[in-house]
Amino acid sequence: MYLKDKIIEYNELKYSKFSDYNIAFLSGDIFEGEEVEFELFEEDTTTEVSYEDDYFYQLNINRFDNKLLFEFIKLGEENGFYKQWAYFTFMSELKSVCDEVDYVYVNNYDVSEDDPLFRAFFLSMMIDIEDFDTFNSAYRDCAKLCETLIDIAEKRLKGIWWNKDFESNEMLFCDLFLTPYFNTLGFDDVIFNHGPKEFGKDYLLVTSNLFNEREYYGVQAKAGNLSGSATGNINEIISQINLAFDVPYKLINGTDVYTSKVIIAISGKFTENAKEIIKNRISRYKFSNLIFLDKSILSTKNFSI
């Protein structure tokens, strides 16, 4: 999925020529029906797709070459409420959640108290069709993200914001929890670095120490538990800890920087002497500069997501 800046760029392009678009309709239950091919979606056409969840009631699709722009639409609320919350209250919370996620953009947000019938909330995300076999799989992924954002907004309003899916889905854990979490801690920069060349660092966190010198923290993120009895998992973590300390990160300007601390952040628990095994397998210096974060710590932190 594309990041927020690209979504904004194509939203602006869409609305700059919106009056020139044709309108097409895709009706029926695409979950149960035949696979929908991407060729069905044409340039310069807004395709209205049958969609409805607890909050949104319409989905518009626009194609730009190999990109599909999804726009989930909510417009008006007859009784002024969403479930047990005033519509204004829920919209504000959902907007706050979306602002902290890299892959979504709220491109229309009307919170006027004067006329609740016309309060609007349009949520956009964009995918590359080459990343999906058919439209159906892209549709499901975007709808699932949309539902997750709604669920998080509801949990935040209830004072419960830890999402059970974080414990099995590493990217969800990173996108919807760790990224906004690190941003709230006051780091100068939070760099997401997940991929084949991460060298033990899913994130690089940039800060300044007491002497106003740059300092860098590496983060290794994992979904689920880390057990000392799971040989493969513990060996992998130990290898990544060593890589995170030993292999530098190259900044955009070409400068190599080394991490002074490494955070192991997991969405489950450290079990069966995992920490003790790590302690005995790496140098004392490295262990003394490790920070262990698991669900027991993270799920009690009172911040936005």
mmCIF file of C-alpha atoms in Angstrom:
data_model
loop_
_atom_site.group_PDB
_atom_site.id
_atom_site.type_symbol
_atom_site.label_atom_id
_atom_site.label_comp_id
_atom_site.label_asym_id
_atom_site.label_seq_id
_atom_site.Cartn_x
_atom_site.Cartn_y
_atom_site.Cartn_z
ATOM 1 C CA MET A 1 0.000 0.000 0.000
ATOM 2 C CA TYR A 2 1.147 3.534 -0.727
ATOM 3 C CA LEU A 3 2.110 6.033 1.956
ATOM 4 C CA LYS A 4 0.106 9.103 2.907
ATOM 5 C CA ASP A 5 1.994 11.579 0.694
ATOM 6 C CA LYS A 6 1.197 9.548 -2.441
ATOM 7 C CA ILE A 7 -2.434 9.137 -1.414
ATOM 8 C CA ILE A 8 -2.704 12.914 -0.992
ATOM 9 C CA GLU A 9 -1.108 13.477 -4.400
ATOM 10 C CA TYR A 10 -3.606 11.240 -6.205
ATOM 11 C CA ASN A 11 -6.562 12.519 -4.205
ATOM 12 C CA GLU A 12 -5.738 16.005 -5.408
ATOM 13 C CA LEU A 13 -5.408 14.718 -8.960
ATOM 14 C CA LYS A 14 -8.743 12.941 -8.709
ATOM 15 C CA TYR A 15 -10.650 15.972 -7.476
ATOM 16 C CA SER A 16 -8.959 18.339 -9.916
ATOM 17 C CA LYS A 17 -10.793 16.571 -12.749
ATOM 18 C CA PHE A 18 -13.672 15.011 -10.821
ATOM 19 C CA SER A 19 -16.353 16.602 -13.016
ATOM 20 C CA ASP A 20 -14.886 14.871 -16.067
ATOM 21 C CA TYR A 21 -15.273 11.365 -14.678
ATOM 22 C CA ASN A 22 -17.703 8.737 -15.869
ATOM 23 C CA ILE A 23 -19.604 6.743 -13.246
ATOM 24 C CA ALA A 24 -19.622 2.949 -13.163
ATOM 25 C CA PHE A 25 -21.145 0.528 -10.662
ATOM 26 C CA LEU A 26 -19.945 -2.782 -9.247
ATOM 27 C CA SER A 27 -22.842 -4.419 -7.438
ATOM 28 C CA GLY A 28 -23.300 -7.754 -5.753
ATOM 29 C CA ASP A 29 -21.308 -9.548 -3.073
ATOM 30 C CA ILE A 30 -17.770 -9.748 -4.399
ATOM 31 C CA PHE A 31 -16.770 -12.026 -1.530
ATOM 32 C CA GLU A 32 -19.079 -14.783 -2.749
ATOM 33 C CA GLY A 33 -19.163 -13.976 -6.449
ATOM 34 C CA GLU A 34 -16.587 -14.488 -9.187
ATOM 35 C CA GLU A 35 -13.116 -12.999 -8.970
ATOM 36 C CA VAL A 36 -13.130 -9.405 -10.207
ATOM 37 C CA GLU A 37 -10.254 -8.571 -12.548
ATOM 38 C CA PHE A 38 -8.505 -5.204 -12.422
ATOM 39 C CA GLU A 39 -9.290 -4.622 -16.107
ATOM 40 C CA LEU A 40 -12.839 -3.839 -15.049
ATOM 41 C CA PHE A 41 -11.638 -0.518 -13.625
ATOM 42 C CA GLU A 42 -11.042 2.150 -16.261
ATOM 43 C CA GLU A 43 -9.151 5.418 -16.191
ATOM 44 C CA ASP A 44 -11.229 8.619 -15.835
ATOM 45 C CA THR A 45 -14.037 6.634 -14.220
ATOM 46 C CA THR A 46 -15.292 6.535 -10.660
ATOM 47 C CA THR A 47 -16.527 3.024 -9.891
ATOM 48 C CA GLU A 48 -18.981 2.754 -7.020
ATOM 49 C CA VAL A 49 -18.524 -0.576 -5.260
ATOM 50 C CA SER A 50 -21.117 -2.164 -3.004
ATOM 51 C CA TYR A 51 -19.731 -1.770 0.501
ATOM 52 C CA GLU A 52 -21.107 -1.305 3.981
ATOM 53 C CA ASP A 53 -19.789 -1.834 7.499
ATOM 54 C CA ASP A 54 -20.778 -0.405 10.859
ATOM 55 C CA TYR A 55 -19.562 3.055 9.861
ATOM 56 C CA PHE A 56 -18.942 3.570 6.124
ATOM 57 C CA TYR A 57 -21.670 3.004 3.572
ATOM 58 C CA GLN A 58 -20.038 3.593 0.177
ATOM 59 C CA LEU A 59 -16.754 2.830 -1.571
ATOM 60 C CA ASN A 60 -15.494 4.650 -4.657
ATOM 61 C CA ILE A 61 -12.586 3.357 -6.760
ATOM 62 C CA ASN A 62 -10.451 5.361 -9.195
ATOM 63 C CA ARG A 63 -7.694 3.949 -11.360
ATOM 64 C CA PHE A 64 -4.432 5.699 -12.232
ATOM 65 C CA ASP A 65 -2.386 3.362 -14.445
ATOM 66 C CA ASN A 66 -1.396 0.513 -12.089
ATOM 67 C CA LYS A 67 -2.746 2.260 -8.975
ATOM 68 C CA LEU A 68 -6.203 1.958 -7.447
ATOM 69 C CA LEU A 69 -7.391 4.713 -5.127
ATOM 70 C CA PHE A 70 -9.956 3.511 -2.568
ATOM 71 C CA GLU A 71 -12.270 6.073 -0.970
ATOM 72 C CA PHE A 72 -14.535 4.888 1.856
ATOM 73 C CA ILE A 73 -17.367 7.362 2.409
ATOM 74 C CA LYS A 74 -19.519 8.324 5.370
ATOM 75 C CA LEU A 75 -21.893 11.254 4.888
ATOM 76 C CA GLY A 76 -24.535 12.326 7.363
ATOM 77 C CA GLU A 77 -26.050 10.665 10.390
ATOM 78 C CA GLU A 78 -29.757 11.093 10.924
ATOM 79 C CA ASN A 79 -29.810 10.754 14.721
ATOM 80 C CA GLY A 80 -26.404 12.353 15.327
ATOM 81 C CA PHE A 81 -24.926 9.229 16.937
ATOM 82 C CA TYR A 82 -22.623 6.339 16.039
ATOM 83 C CA LYS A 83 -23.452 3.499 18.441
ATOM 84 C CA GLN A 84 -23.230 5.014 21.953
ATOM 85 C CA TRP A 85 -21.135 8.022 20.925
ATOM 86 C CA ALA A 86 -22.094 11.371 19.487
ATOM 87 C CA TYR A 87 -21.149 11.342 15.812
ATOM 88 C CA PHE A 88 -18.842 14.312 16.355
ATOM 89 C CA THR A 89 -17.020 12.457 19.149
ATOM 90 C CA PHE A 90 -16.518 9.288 17.136
ATOM 91 C CA MET A 91 -15.430 11.132 13.984
ATOM 92 C CA SER A 92 -12.838 13.070 15.965
ATOM 93 C CA GLU A 93 -11.429 9.882 17.497
ATOM 94 C CA LEU A 94 -11.345 8.047 14.165
ATOM 95 C CA LYS A 95 -9.620 11.034 12.535
ATOM 96 C CA SER A 96 -6.970 10.971 15.253
ATOM 97 C CA VAL A 97 -6.350 7.253 14.679
ATOM 98 C CA CYS A 98 -6.087 7.687 10.901
ATOM 99 C CA ASP A 99 -3.690 10.627 11.194
ATOM 100 C CA GLU A 100 -1.209 8.339 12.960
ATOM 101 C CA VAL A 101 -1.281 5.594 10.303
ATOM 102 C CA ASP A 102 1.004 5.867 7.285
ATOM 103 C CA TYR A 103 -1.253 4.092 4.777
ATOM 104 C CA VAL A 104 -4.494 6.053 5.104
ATOM 105 C CA TYR A 105 -5.554 9.639 4.536
ATOM 106 C CA VAL A 106 -8.742 11.412 5.620
ATOM 107 C CA ASN A 107 -9.436 13.660 2.646
ATOM 108 C CA ASN A 108 -12.820 15.044 3.722
ATOM 109 C CA TYR A 109 -13.615 15.755 7.345
ATOM 110 C CA ASP A 110 -16.524 18.002 8.318
ATOM 111 C CA VAL A 111 -17.116 18.289 12.048
ATOM 112 C CA SER A 112 -19.587 21.160 11.999
ATOM 113 C CA GLU A 113 -21.925 21.001 14.995
ATOM 114 C CA ASP A 114 -24.534 23.071 13.148
ATOM 115 C CA ASP A 115 -25.934 20.343 10.932
ATOM 116 C CA PRO A 116 -25.171 16.724 11.869
ATOM 117 C CA LEU A 117 -26.939 15.470 8.762
ATOM 118 C CA PHE A 118 -24.065 16.658 6.600
ATOM 119 C CA ARG A 119 -21.008 15.751 8.626
ATOM 120 C CA ALA A 120 -18.642 13.984 6.277
ATOM 121 C CA PHE A 121 -15.756 11.548 6.640
ATOM 122 C CA PHE A 122 -13.937 10.229 3.550
ATOM 123 C CA LEU A 123 -11.061 7.796 4.125
ATOM 124 C CA SER A 124 -8.602 7.061 1.288
ATOM 125 C CA MET A 125 -5.947 4.394 0.729
ATOM 126 C CA MET A 126 -4.134 3.315 -2.428
ATOM 127 C CA ILE A 127 -2.722 0.010 -3.687
ATOM 128 C CA ASP A 128 -0.552 -1.172 -6.582
ATOM 129 C CA ILE A 129 -2.489 -3.731 -8.605
ATOM 130 C CA GLU A 130 0.727 -5.669 -9.264
ATOM 131 C CA ASP A 131 0.770 -6.601 -5.569
ATOM 132 C CA PHE A 132 -2.551 -8.470 -5.815
ATOM 133 C CA ASP A 133 -3.899 -11.293 -7.985
ATOM 134 C CA THR A 134 -7.400 -9.868 -8.303
ATOM 135 C CA PHE A 135 -9.429 -6.948 -7.047
ATOM 136 C CA ASN A 136 -11.090 -9.194 -4.469
ATOM 137 C CA SER A 137 -7.916 -9.636 -2.414
ATOM 138 C CA ALA A 138 -7.118 -5.900 -2.542
ATOM 139 C CA TYR A 139 -10.693 -5.108 -1.530
ATOM 140 C CA ARG A 140 -10.491 -7.466 1.446
ATOM 141 C CA ASP A 141 -7.189 -6.036 2.657
ATOM 142 C CA CYS A 142 -8.414 -2.439 2.458
ATOM 143 C CA ALA A 143 -11.762 -3.287 4.069
ATOM 144 C CA LYS A 144 -9.973 -5.160 6.863
ATOM 145 C CA LEU A 145 -7.738 -2.152 7.547
ATOM 146 C CA CYS A 146 -10.776 0.106 7.531
ATOM 147 C CA GLU A 147 -12.562 -2.129 10.044
ATOM 148 C CA THR A 148 -9.437 -2.277 12.217
ATOM 149 C CA LEU A 149 -9.227 1.516 12.358
ATOM 150 C CA ILE A 150 -12.878 1.709 13.397
ATOM 151 C CA ASP A 151 -12.267 -0.963 16.035
ATOM 152 C CA ILE A 152 -9.265 0.918 17.452
ATOM 153 C CA ALA A 153 -11.263 4.163 17.591
ATOM 154 C CA GLU A 154 -14.009 2.369 19.526
ATOM 155 C CA LYS A 155 -11.500 0.804 21.920
ATOM 156 C CA ARG A 156 -9.828 4.161 22.528
ATOM 157 C CA LEU A 157 -13.180 5.715 23.411
ATOM 158 C CA LYS A 158 -13.801 2.833 25.802
ATOM 159 C CA GLY A 159 -10.314 3.212 27.283
ATOM 160 C CA ILE A 160 -9.158 -0.105 25.760
ATOM 161 C CA TRP A 161 -6.811 0.228 22.819
ATOM 162 C CA TRP A 162 -4.704 -2.938 22.608
ATOM 163 C CA ASN A 163 -5.788 -4.938 19.555
ATOM 164 C CA LYS A 164 -5.658 -8.738 19.826
ATOM 165 C CA ASP A 165 -4.536 -8.978 16.186
ATOM 166 C CA PHE A 166 -1.214 -7.326 17.127
ATOM 167 C CA GLU A 167 -0.259 -10.650 18.736
ATOM 168 C CA SER A 168 -0.293 -12.519 15.414
ATOM 169 C CA ASN A 169 0.226 -9.877 12.718
ATOM 170 C CA GLU A 170 3.673 -8.247 12.792
ATOM 171 C CA MET A 171 2.959 -5.555 10.199
ATOM 172 C CA LEU A 172 -0.261 -4.560 11.963
ATOM 173 C CA PHE A 173 1.685 -4.406 15.234
ATOM 174 C CA CYS A 174 4.242 -2.103 13.584
ATOM 175 C CA ASP A 175 1.861 0.074 11.540
ATOM 176 C CA LEU A 176 -0.899 0.644 14.070
ATOM 177 C CA PHE A 177 0.951 0.380 17.355
ATOM 178 C CA LEU A 178 4.745 0.714 17.356
ATOM 179 C CA THR A 179 5.036 3.601 14.872
ATOM 180 C CA PRO A 180 2.617 5.919 16.715
ATOM 181 C CA TYR A 181 3.969 4.658 20.060
ATOM 182 C CA PHE A 182 7.558 5.645 19.218
ATOM 183 C CA ASN A 183 6.328 8.962 17.831
ATOM 184 C CA THR A 184 4.731 9.794 21.181
ATOM 185 C CA LEU A 185 8.015 9.225 23.036
ATOM 186 C CA GLY A 186 9.619 12.359 21.605
ATOM 187 C CA PHE A 187 12.263 10.876 19.304
ATOM 188 C CA ASP A 188 13.658 13.326 16.756
ATOM 189 C CA ASP A 189 12.966 10.819 13.989
ATOM 190 C CA VAL A 190 11.285 7.415 13.724
ATOM 191 C CA ILE A 191 12.534 5.519 10.663
ATOM 192 C CA PHE A 192 10.729 2.312 9.675
ATOM 193 C CA ASN A 193 13.319 0.053 8.116
ATOM 194 C CA HIS A 194 11.586 -3.329 7.806
ATOM 195 C CA GLY A 195 12.854 -5.393 4.883
ATOM 196 C CA PRO A 196 15.667 -7.620 3.566
ATOM 197 C CA LYS A 197 18.381 -5.059 4.382
ATOM 198 C CA GLU A 198 17.263 -4.155 7.880
ATOM 199 C CA PHE A 199 20.277 -5.833 9.554
ATOM 200 C CA GLY A 200 18.442 -6.422 12.810
ATOM 201 C CA LYS A 201 16.738 -3.031 12.822
ATOM 202 C CA ASP A 202 13.044 -2.854 11.915
ATOM 203 C CA TYR A 203 13.207 0.740 13.181
ATOM 204 C CA LEU A 204 15.921 3.293 13.724
ATOM 205 C CA LEU A 205 15.007 5.808 16.433
ATOM 206 C CA VAL A 206 16.969 9.056 16.462
ATOM 207 C CA THR A 207 17.381 11.144 19.613
ATOM 208 C CA SER A 208 19.821 13.471 21.363
ATOM 209 C CA ASN A 209 21.582 12.621 24.613
ATOM 210 C CA LEU A 210 22.333 14.913 27.572
ATOM 211 C CA PHE A 211 25.367 16.293 25.742
ATOM 212 C CA ASN A 212 23.238 17.152 22.706
ATOM 213 C CA GLU A 213 24.916 14.469 20.615
ATOM 214 C CA ARG A 214 22.976 12.286 18.174
ATOM 215 C CA GLU A 215 22.140 8.836 19.466
ATOM 216 C CA TYR A 216 20.502 5.943 17.626
ATOM 217 C CA TYR A 217 18.305 3.124 18.905
ATOM 218 C CA GLY A 218 17.613 0.028 16.827
ATOM 219 C CA VAL A 219 14.334 -1.850 17.215
ATOM 220 C CA GLN A 220 13.615 -5.476 16.398
ATOM 221 C CA ALA A 221 9.840 -6.105 16.285
ATOM 222 C CA LYS A 222 8.134 -9.483 16.495
ATOM 223 C CA ALA A 223 4.528 -10.640 16.766
ATOM 224 C CA GLY A 224 3.646 -13.126 19.471
ATOM 225 C CA ASN A 225 5.712 -14.688 22.246
ATOM 226 C CA LEU A 226 9.464 -15.196 22.418
ATOM 227 C CA SER A 227 10.283 -18.447 24.141
ATOM 228 C CA GLY A 228 13.650 -19.706 25.333
ATOM 229 C CA SER A 229 12.571 -23.211 24.340
ATOM 230 C CA ALA A 230 11.948 -22.241 20.704
ATOM 231 C CA THR A 231 15.525 -22.706 19.446
ATOM 232 C CA GLY A 232 14.974 -21.266 15.985
ATOM 233 C CA ASN A 233 13.264 -18.110 17.232
ATOM 234 C CA ILE A 234 15.770 -17.409 20.012
ATOM 235 C CA ASN A 235 18.720 -17.988 17.666
ATOM 236 C CA GLU A 236 17.181 -15.607 15.141
ATOM 237 C CA ILE A 237 16.716 -12.885 17.776
ATOM 238 C CA ILE A 238 20.296 -13.284 19.036
ATOM 239 C CA SER A 239 21.609 -13.028 15.471
ATOM 240 C CA GLN A 240 19.536 -9.899 14.859
ATOM 241 C CA ILE A 241 20.732 -8.314 18.110
ATOM 242 C CA ASN A 242 24.337 -8.795 17.012
ATOM 243 C CA LEU A 243 23.583 -7.426 13.545
ATOM 244 C CA ALA A 244 21.784 -4.419 15.012
ATOM 245 C CA PHE A 245 24.855 -3.487 17.052
ATOM 246 C CA ASP A 246 27.582 -4.540 14.601
ATOM 247 C CA VAL A 247 26.269 -3.441 11.196
ATOM 248 C CA PRO A 248 25.822 0.326 10.691
ATOM 249 C CA TYR A 249 22.753 2.024 9.296
ATOM 250 C CA LYS A 250 23.404 4.284 6.332
ATOM 251 C CA LEU A 251 21.655 7.641 6.567
ATOM 252 C CA ILE A 252 20.299 9.398 3.475
ATOM 253 C CA ASN A 253 23.446 11.544 3.322
ATOM 254 C CA GLY A 254 25.595 8.406 3.189
ATOM 255 C CA THR A 255 26.852 8.562 6.782
ATOM 256 C CA ASP A 256 27.162 5.244 8.615
ATOM 257 C CA VAL A 257 25.774 5.315 12.173
ATOM 258 C CA TYR A 258 25.839 2.643 14.874
ATOM 259 C CA THR A 259 23.138 1.924 17.416
ATOM 260 C CA SER A 260 23.897 2.555 21.081
ATOM 261 C CA LYS A 261 20.842 0.637 22.291
ATOM 262 C CA VAL A 262 18.600 -2.059 20.820
ATOM 263 C CA ILE A 263 14.948 -2.562 21.715
ATOM 264 C CA ILE A 264 13.306 -5.981 21.391
ATOM 265 C CA ALA A 265 9.575 -5.205 21.055
ATOM 266 C CA ILE A 266 7.169 -8.128 20.917
ATOM 267 C CA SER A 267 3.375 -8.207 21.012
ATOM 268 C CA GLY A 268 3.325 -11.336 23.191
ATOM 269 C CA LYS A 269 5.417 -12.293 26.215
ATOM 270 C CA PHE A 270 9.013 -13.246 26.906
ATOM 271 C CA THR A 271 8.630 -16.812 28.187
ATOM 272 C CA GLU A 272 10.712 -19.729 29.464
ATOM 273 C CA ASN A 273 13.917 -17.883 30.329
ATOM 274 C CA ALA A 274 14.208 -16.142 26.947
ATOM 275 C CA LYS A 275 15.958 -13.139 28.489
ATOM 276 C CA GLU A 276 18.355 -15.340 30.465
ATOM 277 C CA ILE A 277 19.346 -17.279 27.341
ATOM 278 C CA ILE A 278 19.960 -14.056 25.433
ATOM 279 C CA LYS A 279 22.062 -12.752 28.350
ATOM 280 C CA ASN A 280 24.292 -15.829 28.222
ATOM 281 C CA ARG A 281 24.723 -15.741 24.443
ATOM 282 C CA ILE A 282 25.762 -12.116 23.798
ATOM 283 C CA SER A 283 28.403 -9.829 25.260
ATOM 284 C CA ARG A 284 27.792 -8.088 28.573
ATOM 285 C CA TYR A 285 27.993 -4.681 26.849
ATOM 286 C CA LYS A 286 25.275 -5.575 24.370
ATOM 287 C CA PHE A 287 22.991 -7.063 27.008
ATOM 288 C CA SER A 288 23.339 -4.004 29.229
ATOM 289 C CA ASN A 289 22.155 -1.890 26.298
ATOM 290 C CA LEU A 290 19.134 -4.032 25.450
ATOM 291 C CA ILE A 291 15.592 -2.882 26.222
ATOM 292 C CA PHE A 292 12.872 -5.546 26.400
ATOM 293 C CA LEU A 293 9.287 -4.462 25.633
ATOM 294 C CA ASP A 294 6.436 -6.960 25.567
ATOM 295 C CA LYS A 295 2.667 -6.940 25.831
ATOM 296 C CA SER A 296 2.772 -6.665 29.628
ATOM 297 C CA ILE A 297 4.490 -3.279 29.249
ATOM 298 C CA LEU A 298 3.102 -2.002 25.950
ATOM 299 C CA SER A 299 -0.556 -2.834 26.578
ATOM 300 C CA THR A 300 -0.578 -0.663 29.705
ATOM 301 C CA LYS A 301 0.848 2.425 28.026
ATOM 302 C CA ASN A 302 -1.764 5.174 27.834
ATOM 303 C CA PHE A 303 -1.253 6.765 24.447
ATOM 304 C CA SER A 304 -3.311 7.276 21.331
ATOM 305 C CA ILE A 305 -3.493 3.800 19.741
#
